[in-house]
Tab-separated table of C-alpha atoms in Angstrom:
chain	number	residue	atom	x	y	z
A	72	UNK	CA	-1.711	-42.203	-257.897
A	73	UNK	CA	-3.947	-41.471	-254.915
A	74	UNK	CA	-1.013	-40.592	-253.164
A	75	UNK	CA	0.437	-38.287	-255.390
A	76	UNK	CA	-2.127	-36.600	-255.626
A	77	UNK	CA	-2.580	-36.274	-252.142
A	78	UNK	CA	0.638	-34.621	-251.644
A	79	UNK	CA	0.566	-32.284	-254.896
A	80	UNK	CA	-2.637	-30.892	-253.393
A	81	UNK	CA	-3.404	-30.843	-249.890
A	82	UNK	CA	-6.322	-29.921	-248.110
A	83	UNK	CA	-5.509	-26.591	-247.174
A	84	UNK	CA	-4.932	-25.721	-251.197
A	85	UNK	CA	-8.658	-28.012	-251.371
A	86	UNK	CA	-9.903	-25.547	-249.259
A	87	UNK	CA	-8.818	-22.504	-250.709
A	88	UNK	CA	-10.076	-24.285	-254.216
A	89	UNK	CA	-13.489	-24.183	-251.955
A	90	UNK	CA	-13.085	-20.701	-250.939
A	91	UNK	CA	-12.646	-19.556	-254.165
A	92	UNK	CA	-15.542	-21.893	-256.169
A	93	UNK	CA	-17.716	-20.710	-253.218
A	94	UNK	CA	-16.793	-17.204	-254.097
A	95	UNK	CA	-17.679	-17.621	-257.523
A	96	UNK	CA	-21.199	-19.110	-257.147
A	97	UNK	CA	-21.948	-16.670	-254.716
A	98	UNK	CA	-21.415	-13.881	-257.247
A	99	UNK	CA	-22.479	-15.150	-260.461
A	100	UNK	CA	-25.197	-17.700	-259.113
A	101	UNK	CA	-26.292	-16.058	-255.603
A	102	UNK	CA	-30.174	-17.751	-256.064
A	103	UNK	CA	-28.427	-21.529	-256.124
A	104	UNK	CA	-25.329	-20.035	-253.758
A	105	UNK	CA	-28.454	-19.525	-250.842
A	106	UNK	CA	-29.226	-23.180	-251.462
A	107	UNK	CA	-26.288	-24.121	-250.398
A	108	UNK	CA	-26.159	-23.444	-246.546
A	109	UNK	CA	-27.666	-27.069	-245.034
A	110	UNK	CA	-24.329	-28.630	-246.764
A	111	UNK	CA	-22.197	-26.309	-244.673
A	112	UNK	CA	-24.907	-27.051	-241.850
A	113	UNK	CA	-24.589	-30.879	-241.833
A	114	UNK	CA	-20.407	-30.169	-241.981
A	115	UNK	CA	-21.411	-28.139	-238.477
A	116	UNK	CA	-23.407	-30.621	-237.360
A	117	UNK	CA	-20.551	-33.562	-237.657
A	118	UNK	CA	-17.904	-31.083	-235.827
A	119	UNK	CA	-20.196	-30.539	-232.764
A	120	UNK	CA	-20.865	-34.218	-232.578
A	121	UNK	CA	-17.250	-35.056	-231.809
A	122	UNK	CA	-16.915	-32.135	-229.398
A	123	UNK	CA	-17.657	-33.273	-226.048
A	124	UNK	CA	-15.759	-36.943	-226.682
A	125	UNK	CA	-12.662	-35.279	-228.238
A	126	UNK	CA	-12.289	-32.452	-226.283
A	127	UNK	CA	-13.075	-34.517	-222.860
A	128	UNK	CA	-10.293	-36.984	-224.070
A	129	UNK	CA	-7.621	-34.573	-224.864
A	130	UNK	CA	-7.874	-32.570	-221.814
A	131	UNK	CA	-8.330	-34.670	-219.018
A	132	UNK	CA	-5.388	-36.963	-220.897
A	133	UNK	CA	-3.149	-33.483	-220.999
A	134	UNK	CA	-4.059	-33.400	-217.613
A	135	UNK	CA	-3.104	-36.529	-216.289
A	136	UNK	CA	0.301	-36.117	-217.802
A	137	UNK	CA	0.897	-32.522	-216.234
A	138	UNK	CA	-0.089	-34.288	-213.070
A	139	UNK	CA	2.644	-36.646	-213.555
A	140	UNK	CA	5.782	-34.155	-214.865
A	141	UNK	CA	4.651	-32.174	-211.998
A	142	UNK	CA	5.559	-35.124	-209.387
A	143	UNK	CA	8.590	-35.808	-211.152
A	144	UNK	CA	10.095	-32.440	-211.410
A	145	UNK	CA	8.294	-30.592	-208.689
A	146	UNK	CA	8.846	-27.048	-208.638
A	147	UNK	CA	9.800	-26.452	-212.973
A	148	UNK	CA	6.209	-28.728	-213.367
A	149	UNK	CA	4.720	-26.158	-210.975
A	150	UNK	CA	6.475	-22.914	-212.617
A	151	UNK	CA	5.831	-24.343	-215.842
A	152	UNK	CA	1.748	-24.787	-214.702
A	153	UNK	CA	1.877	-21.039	-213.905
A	154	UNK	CA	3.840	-19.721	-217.302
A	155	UNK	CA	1.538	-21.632	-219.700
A	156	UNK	CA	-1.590	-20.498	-218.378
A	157	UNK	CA	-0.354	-16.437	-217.650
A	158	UNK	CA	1.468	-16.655	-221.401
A	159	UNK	CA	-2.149	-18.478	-222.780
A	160	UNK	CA	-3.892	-15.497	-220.814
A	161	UNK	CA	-2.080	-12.790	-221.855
A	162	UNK	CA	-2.193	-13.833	-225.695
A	163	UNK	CA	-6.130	-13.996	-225.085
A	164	UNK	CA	-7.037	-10.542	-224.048
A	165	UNK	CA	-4.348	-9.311	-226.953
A	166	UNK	CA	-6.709	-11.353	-229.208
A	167	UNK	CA	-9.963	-9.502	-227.180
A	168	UNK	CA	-8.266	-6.090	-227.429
A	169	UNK	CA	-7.159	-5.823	-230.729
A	170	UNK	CA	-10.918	-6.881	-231.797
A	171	UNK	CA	-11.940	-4.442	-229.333
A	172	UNK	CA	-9.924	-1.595	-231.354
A	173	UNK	CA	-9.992	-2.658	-234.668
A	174	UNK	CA	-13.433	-4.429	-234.998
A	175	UNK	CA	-12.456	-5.956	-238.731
A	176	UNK	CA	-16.499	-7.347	-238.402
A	177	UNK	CA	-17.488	-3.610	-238.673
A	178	UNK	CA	-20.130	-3.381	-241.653
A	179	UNK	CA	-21.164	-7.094	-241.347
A	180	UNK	CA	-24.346	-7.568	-240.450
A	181	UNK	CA	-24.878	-11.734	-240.549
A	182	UNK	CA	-28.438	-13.196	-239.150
A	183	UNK	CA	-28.229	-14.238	-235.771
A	184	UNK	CA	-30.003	-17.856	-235.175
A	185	UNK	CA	-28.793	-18.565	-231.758
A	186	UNK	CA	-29.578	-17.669	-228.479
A	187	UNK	CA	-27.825	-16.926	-225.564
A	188	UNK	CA	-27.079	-19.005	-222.508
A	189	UNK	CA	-28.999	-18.572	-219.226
A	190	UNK	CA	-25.846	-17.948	-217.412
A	191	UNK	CA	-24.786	-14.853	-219.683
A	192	UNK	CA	-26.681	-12.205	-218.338
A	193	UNK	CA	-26.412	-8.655	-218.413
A	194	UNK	CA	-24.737	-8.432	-215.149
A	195	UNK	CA	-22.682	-11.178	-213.186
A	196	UNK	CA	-24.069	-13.448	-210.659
A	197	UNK	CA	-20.577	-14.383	-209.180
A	198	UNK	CA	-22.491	-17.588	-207.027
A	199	UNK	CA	-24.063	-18.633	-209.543
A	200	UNK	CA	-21.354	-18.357	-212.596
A	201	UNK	CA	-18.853	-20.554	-210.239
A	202	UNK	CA	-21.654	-22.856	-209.434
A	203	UNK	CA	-22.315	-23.174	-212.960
A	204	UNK	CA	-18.860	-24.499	-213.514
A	205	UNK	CA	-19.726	-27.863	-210.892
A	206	UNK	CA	-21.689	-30.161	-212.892
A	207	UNK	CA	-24.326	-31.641	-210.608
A	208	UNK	CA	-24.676	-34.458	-213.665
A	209	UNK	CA	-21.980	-34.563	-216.025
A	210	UNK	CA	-23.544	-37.267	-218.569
A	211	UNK	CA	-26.541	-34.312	-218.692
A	212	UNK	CA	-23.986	-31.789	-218.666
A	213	UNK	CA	-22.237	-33.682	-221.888
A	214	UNK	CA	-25.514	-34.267	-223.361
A	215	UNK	CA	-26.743	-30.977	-223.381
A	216	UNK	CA	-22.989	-29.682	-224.566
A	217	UNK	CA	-22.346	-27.677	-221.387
A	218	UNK	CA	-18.837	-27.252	-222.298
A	219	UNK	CA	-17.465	-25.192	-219.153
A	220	UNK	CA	-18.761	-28.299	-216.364
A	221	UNK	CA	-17.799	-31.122	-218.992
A	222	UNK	CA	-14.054	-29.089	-219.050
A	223	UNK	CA	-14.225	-28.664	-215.418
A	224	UNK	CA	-15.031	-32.619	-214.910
A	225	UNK	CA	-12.353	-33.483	-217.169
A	226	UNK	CA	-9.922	-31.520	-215.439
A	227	UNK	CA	-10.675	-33.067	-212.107
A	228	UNK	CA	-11.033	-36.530	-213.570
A	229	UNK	CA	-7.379	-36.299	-215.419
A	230	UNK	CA	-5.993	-34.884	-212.353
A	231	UNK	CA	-7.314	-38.113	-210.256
A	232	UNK	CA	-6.137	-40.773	-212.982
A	233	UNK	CA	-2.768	-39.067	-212.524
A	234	UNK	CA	-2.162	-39.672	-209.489
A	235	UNK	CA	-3.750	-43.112	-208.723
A	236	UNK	CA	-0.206	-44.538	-210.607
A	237	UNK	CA	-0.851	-48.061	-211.886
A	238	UNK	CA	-4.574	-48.453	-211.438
A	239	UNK	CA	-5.011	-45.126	-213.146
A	240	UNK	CA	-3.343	-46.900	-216.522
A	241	UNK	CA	-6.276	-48.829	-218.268
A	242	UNK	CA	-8.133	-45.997	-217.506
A	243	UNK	CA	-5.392	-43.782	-219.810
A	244	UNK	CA	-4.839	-46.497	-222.222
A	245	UNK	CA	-8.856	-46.197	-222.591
A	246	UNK	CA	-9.398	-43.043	-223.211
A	247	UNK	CA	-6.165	-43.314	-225.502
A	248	UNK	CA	-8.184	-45.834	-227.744
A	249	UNK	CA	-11.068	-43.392	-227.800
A	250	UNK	CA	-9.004	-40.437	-228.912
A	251	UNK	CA	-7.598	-42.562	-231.584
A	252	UNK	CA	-10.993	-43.367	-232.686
A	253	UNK	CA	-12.262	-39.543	-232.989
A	254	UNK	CA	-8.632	-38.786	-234.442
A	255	UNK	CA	-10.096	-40.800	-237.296
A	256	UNK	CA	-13.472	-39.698	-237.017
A	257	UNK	CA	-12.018	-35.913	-236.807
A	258	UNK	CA	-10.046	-36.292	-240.124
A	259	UNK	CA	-12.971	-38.210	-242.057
A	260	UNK	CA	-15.100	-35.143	-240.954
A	261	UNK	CA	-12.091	-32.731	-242.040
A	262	UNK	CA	-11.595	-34.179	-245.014
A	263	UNK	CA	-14.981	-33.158	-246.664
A	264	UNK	CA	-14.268	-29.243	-245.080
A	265	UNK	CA	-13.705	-27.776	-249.095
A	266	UNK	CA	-17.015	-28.617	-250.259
A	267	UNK	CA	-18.782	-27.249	-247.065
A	268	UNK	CA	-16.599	-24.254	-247.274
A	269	UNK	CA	-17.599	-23.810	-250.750
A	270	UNK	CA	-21.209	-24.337	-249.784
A	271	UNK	CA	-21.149	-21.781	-246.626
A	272	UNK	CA	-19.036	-19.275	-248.560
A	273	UNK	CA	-21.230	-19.179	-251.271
A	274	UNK	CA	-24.187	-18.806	-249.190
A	275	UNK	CA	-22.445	-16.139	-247.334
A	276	UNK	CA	-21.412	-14.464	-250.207
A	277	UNK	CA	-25.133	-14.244	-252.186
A	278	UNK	CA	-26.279	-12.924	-248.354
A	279	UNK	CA	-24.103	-10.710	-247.542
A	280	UNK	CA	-22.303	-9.576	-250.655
A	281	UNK	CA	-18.558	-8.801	-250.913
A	282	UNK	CA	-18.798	-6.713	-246.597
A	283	UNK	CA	-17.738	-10.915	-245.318
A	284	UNK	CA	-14.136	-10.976	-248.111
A	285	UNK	CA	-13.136	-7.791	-247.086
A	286	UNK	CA	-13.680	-8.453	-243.525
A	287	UNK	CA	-11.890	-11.850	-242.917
A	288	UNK	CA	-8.995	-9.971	-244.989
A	289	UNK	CA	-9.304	-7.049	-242.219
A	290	UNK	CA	-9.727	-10.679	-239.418
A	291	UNK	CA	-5.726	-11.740	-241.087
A	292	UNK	CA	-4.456	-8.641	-240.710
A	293	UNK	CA	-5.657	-7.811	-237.334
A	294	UNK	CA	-3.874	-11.569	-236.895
A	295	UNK	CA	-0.726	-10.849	-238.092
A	296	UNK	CA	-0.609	-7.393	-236.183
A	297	UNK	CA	-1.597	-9.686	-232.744
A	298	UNK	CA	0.939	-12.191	-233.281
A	299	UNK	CA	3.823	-8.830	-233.987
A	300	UNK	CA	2.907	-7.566	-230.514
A	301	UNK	CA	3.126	-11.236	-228.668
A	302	UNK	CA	7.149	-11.455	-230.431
A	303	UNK	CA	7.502	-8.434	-228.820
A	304	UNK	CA	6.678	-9.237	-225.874
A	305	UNK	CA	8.650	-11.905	-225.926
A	306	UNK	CA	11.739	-10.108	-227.014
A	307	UNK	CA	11.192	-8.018	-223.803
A	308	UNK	CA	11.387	-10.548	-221.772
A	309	UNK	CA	14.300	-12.135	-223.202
A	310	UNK	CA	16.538	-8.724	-223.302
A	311	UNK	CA	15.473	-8.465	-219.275
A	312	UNK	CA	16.671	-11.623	-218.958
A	313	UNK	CA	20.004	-10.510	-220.581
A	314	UNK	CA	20.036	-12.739	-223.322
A	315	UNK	CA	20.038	-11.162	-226.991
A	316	UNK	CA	16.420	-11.584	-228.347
A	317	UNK	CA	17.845	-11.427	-232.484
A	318	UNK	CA	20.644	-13.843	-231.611
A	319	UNK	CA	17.848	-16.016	-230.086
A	320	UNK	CA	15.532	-15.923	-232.815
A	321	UNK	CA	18.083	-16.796	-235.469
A	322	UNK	CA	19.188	-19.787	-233.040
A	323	UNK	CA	15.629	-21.103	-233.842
A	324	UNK	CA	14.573	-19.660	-237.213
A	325	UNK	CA	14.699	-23.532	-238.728
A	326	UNK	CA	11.562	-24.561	-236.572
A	327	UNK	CA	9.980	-21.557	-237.034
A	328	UNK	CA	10.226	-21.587	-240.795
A	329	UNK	CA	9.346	-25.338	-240.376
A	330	UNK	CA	6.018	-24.043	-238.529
A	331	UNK	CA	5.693	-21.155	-240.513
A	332	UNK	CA	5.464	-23.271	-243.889
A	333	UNK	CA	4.160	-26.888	-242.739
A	334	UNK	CA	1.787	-25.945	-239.927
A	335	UNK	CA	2.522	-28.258	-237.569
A	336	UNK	CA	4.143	-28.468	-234.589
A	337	UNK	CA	5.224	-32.416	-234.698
A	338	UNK	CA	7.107	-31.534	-237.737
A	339	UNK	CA	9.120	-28.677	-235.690
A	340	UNK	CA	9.613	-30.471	-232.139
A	341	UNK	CA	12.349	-32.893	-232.734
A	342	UNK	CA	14.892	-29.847	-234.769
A	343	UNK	CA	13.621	-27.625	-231.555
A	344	UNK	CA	14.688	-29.560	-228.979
A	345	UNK	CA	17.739	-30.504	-230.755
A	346	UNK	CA	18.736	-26.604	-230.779
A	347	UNK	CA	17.272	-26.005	-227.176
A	348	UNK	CA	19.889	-28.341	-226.071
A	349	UNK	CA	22.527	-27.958	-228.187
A	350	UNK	CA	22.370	-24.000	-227.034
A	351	UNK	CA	23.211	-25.553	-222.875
A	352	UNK	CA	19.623	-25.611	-221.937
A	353	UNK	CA	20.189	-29.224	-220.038
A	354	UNK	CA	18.119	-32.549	-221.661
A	355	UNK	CA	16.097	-32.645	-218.549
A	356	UNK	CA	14.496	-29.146	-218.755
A	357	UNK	CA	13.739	-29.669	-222.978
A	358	UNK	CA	12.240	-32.878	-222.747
A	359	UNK	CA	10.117	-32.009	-219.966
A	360	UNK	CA	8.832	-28.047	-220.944
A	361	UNK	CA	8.961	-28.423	-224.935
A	362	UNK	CA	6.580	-31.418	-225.586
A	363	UNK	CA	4.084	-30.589	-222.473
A	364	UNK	CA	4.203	-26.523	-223.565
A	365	UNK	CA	3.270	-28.130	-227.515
A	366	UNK	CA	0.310	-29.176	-225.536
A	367	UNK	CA	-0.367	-26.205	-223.155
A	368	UNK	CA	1.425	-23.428	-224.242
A	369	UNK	CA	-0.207	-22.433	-227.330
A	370	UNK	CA	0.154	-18.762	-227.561
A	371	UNK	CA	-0.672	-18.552	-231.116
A	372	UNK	CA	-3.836	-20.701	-231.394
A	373	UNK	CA	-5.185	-18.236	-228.298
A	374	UNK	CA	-4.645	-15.167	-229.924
A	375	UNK	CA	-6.577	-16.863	-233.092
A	376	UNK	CA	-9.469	-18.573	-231.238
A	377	UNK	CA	-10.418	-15.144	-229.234
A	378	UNK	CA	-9.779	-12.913	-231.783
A	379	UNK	CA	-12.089	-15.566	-233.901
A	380	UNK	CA	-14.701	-15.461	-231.511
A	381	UNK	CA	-15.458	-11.958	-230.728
A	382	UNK	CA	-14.776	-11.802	-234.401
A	383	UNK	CA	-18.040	-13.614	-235.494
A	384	UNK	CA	-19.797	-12.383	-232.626
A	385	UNK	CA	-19.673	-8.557	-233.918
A	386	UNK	CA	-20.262	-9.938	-237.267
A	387	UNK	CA	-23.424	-11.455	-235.827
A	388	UNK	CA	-24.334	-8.021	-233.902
A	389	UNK	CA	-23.905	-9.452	-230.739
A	390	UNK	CA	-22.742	-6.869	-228.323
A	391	UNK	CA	-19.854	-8.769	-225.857
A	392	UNK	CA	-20.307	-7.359	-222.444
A	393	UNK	CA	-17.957	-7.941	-219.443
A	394	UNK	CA	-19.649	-11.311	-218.354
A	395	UNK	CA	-19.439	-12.783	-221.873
A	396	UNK	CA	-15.718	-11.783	-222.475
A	397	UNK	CA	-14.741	-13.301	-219.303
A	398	UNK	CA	-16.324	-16.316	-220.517
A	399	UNK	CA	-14.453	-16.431	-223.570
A	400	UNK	CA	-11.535	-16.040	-221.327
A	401	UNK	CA	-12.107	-18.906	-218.919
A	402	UNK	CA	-13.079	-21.028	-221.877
A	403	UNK	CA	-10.304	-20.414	-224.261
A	404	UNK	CA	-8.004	-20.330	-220.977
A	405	UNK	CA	-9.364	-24.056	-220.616
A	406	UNK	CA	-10.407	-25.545	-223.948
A	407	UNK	CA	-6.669	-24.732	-225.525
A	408	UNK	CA	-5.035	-26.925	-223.110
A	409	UNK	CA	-3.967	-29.977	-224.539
A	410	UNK	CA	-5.898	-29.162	-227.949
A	411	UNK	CA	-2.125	-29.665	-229.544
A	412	UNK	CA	-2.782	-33.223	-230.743
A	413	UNK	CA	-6.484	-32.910	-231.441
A	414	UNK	CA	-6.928	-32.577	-235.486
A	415	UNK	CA	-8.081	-29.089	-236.070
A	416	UNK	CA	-8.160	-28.385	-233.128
A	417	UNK	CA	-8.629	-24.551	-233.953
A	418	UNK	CA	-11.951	-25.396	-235.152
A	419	UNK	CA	-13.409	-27.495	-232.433
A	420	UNK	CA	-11.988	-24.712	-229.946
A	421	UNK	CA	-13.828	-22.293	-232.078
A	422	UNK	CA	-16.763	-24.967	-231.942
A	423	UNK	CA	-16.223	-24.948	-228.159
A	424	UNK	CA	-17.277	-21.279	-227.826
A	425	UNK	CA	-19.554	-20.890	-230.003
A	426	UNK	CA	-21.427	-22.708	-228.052
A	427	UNK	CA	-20.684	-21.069	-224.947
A	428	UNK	CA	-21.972	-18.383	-226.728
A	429	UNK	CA	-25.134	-19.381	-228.607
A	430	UNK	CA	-23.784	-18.754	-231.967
A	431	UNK	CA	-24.980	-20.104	-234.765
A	432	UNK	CA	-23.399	-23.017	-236.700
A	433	UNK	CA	-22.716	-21.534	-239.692
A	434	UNK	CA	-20.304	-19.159	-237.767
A	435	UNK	CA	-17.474	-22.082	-237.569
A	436	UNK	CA	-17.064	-22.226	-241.599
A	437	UNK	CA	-16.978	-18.786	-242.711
A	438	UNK	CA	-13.461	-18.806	-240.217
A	439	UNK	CA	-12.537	-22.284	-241.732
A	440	UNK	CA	-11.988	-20.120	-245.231
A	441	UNK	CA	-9.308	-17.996	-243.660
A	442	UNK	CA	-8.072	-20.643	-241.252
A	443	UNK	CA	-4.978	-21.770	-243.511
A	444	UNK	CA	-3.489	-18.338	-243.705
A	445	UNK	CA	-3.894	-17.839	-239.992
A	446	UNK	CA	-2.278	-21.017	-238.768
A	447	UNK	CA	0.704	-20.461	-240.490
A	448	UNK	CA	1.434	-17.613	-237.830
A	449	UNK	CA	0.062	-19.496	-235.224
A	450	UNK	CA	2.061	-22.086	-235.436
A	451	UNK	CA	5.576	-20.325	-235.615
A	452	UNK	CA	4.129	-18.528	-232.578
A	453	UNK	CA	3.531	-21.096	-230.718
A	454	UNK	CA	7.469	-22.456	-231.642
A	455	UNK	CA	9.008	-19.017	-230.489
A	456	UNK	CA	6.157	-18.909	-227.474
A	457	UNK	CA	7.577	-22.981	-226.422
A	458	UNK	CA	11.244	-21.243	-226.746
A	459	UNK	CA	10.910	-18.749	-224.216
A	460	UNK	CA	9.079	-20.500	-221.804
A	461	UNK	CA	11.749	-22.821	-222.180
A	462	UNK	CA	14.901	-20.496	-221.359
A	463	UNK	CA	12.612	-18.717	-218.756
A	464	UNK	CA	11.835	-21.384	-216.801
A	465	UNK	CA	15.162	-23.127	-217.148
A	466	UNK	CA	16.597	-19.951	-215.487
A	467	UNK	CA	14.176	-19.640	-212.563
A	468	UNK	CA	13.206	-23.424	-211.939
A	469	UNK	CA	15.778	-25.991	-213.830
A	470	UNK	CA	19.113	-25.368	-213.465
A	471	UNK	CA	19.221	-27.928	-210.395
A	472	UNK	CA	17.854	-30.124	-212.981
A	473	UNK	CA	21.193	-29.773	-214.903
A	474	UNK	CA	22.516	-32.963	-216.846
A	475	UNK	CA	25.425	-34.943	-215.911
A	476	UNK	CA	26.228	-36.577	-219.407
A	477	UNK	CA	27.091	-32.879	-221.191
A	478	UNK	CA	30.409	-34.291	-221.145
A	479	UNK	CA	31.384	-30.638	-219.205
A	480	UNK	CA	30.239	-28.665	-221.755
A	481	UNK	CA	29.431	-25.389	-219.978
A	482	UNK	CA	28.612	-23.195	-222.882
A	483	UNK	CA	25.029	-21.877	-222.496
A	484	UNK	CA	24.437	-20.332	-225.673
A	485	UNK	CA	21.016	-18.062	-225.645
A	486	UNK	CA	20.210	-20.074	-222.002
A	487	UNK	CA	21.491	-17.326	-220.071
């Protein structure tokens, strides 16, 4: 029965039950709606405490297997290094700009309870924002949720465990066990997200009146019009390439539909492979660029997260200058790799710079209302995003990597 009901209402239909009870008590009760914040608080509270574990996990295990693929397959690993993060950065400043132009947080004028950073000052300190990076204690670092030198520890520290071979194994099949363990912790934590969304929307809603609805609705469709201008992009690239960007986006319109509806990538990557290889991109090339770029090449969920960000930083009046966007850069550029696996891992991203940013908790739940709608795009981004890369870089770095068990099939399909 449990079961059942499980499956005839998920969480992201919870949630939206949430969004909408929270709506409700905000308007018709707003007095016991502002009662309601330290629920959403402690719901906060329990994300940031798995932050630093989770996020230290993920990466520096993403990291240890990039390290690897890139001593197996040499120059793709190294192309496919390069793609990821230019594809990653370009989606981010698309997700900066369009906030930039469009600011849907206009008119919003939430109470700011954080504060800012030493590091973000009005004007950069180039020594001293690279130093920054270099944690001089990284159990301090973790402790005091210095995200940016616990990243930049983890990124070393996977890279090392990589290439140590053998003895670098217990080390991975330890920090697998502790990923497990926050998996579970994550979803336990994730599970209860309805009633704090209920509880933070309602607040929001008898604080701020009906300004928030109508700008998370503005937040989707500044989305949608971000994700429009990434297909195009890829389209571009695909018609310089020569190869026929509608033909190629019918090849794979199962997996992105699969994305599109389920919101998950595990669902999609088996069918995507199968149609990456069945279209003459070689075995070799798919297995190697289509599960590591479902890991690093997430397109989608980096348009969201800095389009999120400097989202709820306008709509707490915080004015972004250059030295704070290029944080949200760097960060985003770093905390999205290898967030694939991580359960909502759009949220502890979003956690991740909020704190970069000394915003307040609160901030992370009045996104997790709209998050639903959102990832749907994301996640079919991210599908076409993984295609591309994939006929790209078997064109420029993988065609020496070509199969010998096609049986002679030459036909190349959308590969060329």
């Amino acid at each position: 029965m449990a079961a059942h009901l499980k499956r005839s209402f998920p969480l992201y239909g919870q949630i939206l039950m949430g969004l909408a009870i929270g709506t409700a008590i905000g308007f018709l009760w707003p007095d016991f709606g502002k009662t309601l914040q330290p629920i959403g608080t402690a719901f906060i509270k329990a994300i940031k405490m798995i932050v630093i574990p989770l996020v230290f996990c993920a990466i520096a295990l993403g990291i240890s297997k990039m390290s690897q693929d890139i001593k197996q397959l040499g120059r793709l690993g190294a192309l496919a290094f390069i793609w990821f993060y230019a594809a990653t950065g370009v989606a981010i400043i698309i997700g900066i700009s369009l906030n930039q132009i469009f600011h849907p947080a206009q008119g919003v004028a939430l109470e700011f309870t954080g504060t800012l950073p030493a590091n973000l000052a009005s004007h950069i300190d180039w020594t001293k924002f690279f130093l920054d990076i270099i944690p001089d204690n990284v159990i301090m670092a973790a402790a005091q949720q210095k995200i940016i030198p616990v990243l930049f520890f983890a990124i070393c520290f996977g890279l090392c465990v990589g290439a140590i071979g053998e003895k670098g194994k217990p080390v991975i099949r330890g920090m697998e066990g502790i990923l497990e363990a926050m998996f579970k912790l994550t979803k336990g934590i994730v599970a209860t997200s309805p009633l704090a969304v209920a509880a933070i929307i309602a607040w929001a809603i008898a604080s701020q009146g009906t300004t928030l609805l109508i700008a998370m609705g503005k937040l989707i469709g500044v989305f949608y019009l971000g994700i429009l201008v990434i297909i195009c992009i890829f389209m571009v690239i695909l018609k310089l390439m020569g190869i026929s960007p509608l033909y190629t986006t019918k090849k794979i319109l199962e997996p992105l539909l699969l994305g599109f509806t389920t919101c998950s990538s595990e669902v999609t990557l088996p069918v995507h492979m199968e149609i990456l290889e069945r279209n003459g991109i070689p075995k070799k090339v798919v297995s190697f660029v289509i599960p590591l770029g479902y890991s690093f090449n997430l397109d989608g969920a980096a348009l969201y997260q800095s389009l999120a960000i400097t989202f709820l930083a306008e709509a707490y009046g915080l004015h972004l200058d250059f030295s704070q966007l290029l944080t949200i850069l760097v960060t985003t550029l770093i905390a999205n790799k290898g967030s694939a696996n991580v359960p909502a891992a759009a949220l502890v991203v979003i956690a991740v710079l909020c704190q970069s940013l000394g915003l307040p908790v609160e901030a992370i739940a009045i996104i997790t209302g709209v998050d639903r709608f959102m990832d749907m795009g994301r996640t079919a981004i991210n599908v076409y995003g993984n295609t591309v890369a994939c006929v790209v870089l078997n064109k420029f770095g993988g065609k020496h990597l070509a199969d010998d068990d096609q049986g002679g099939n030459t036909k190349i399909g959308f590969a060329q």
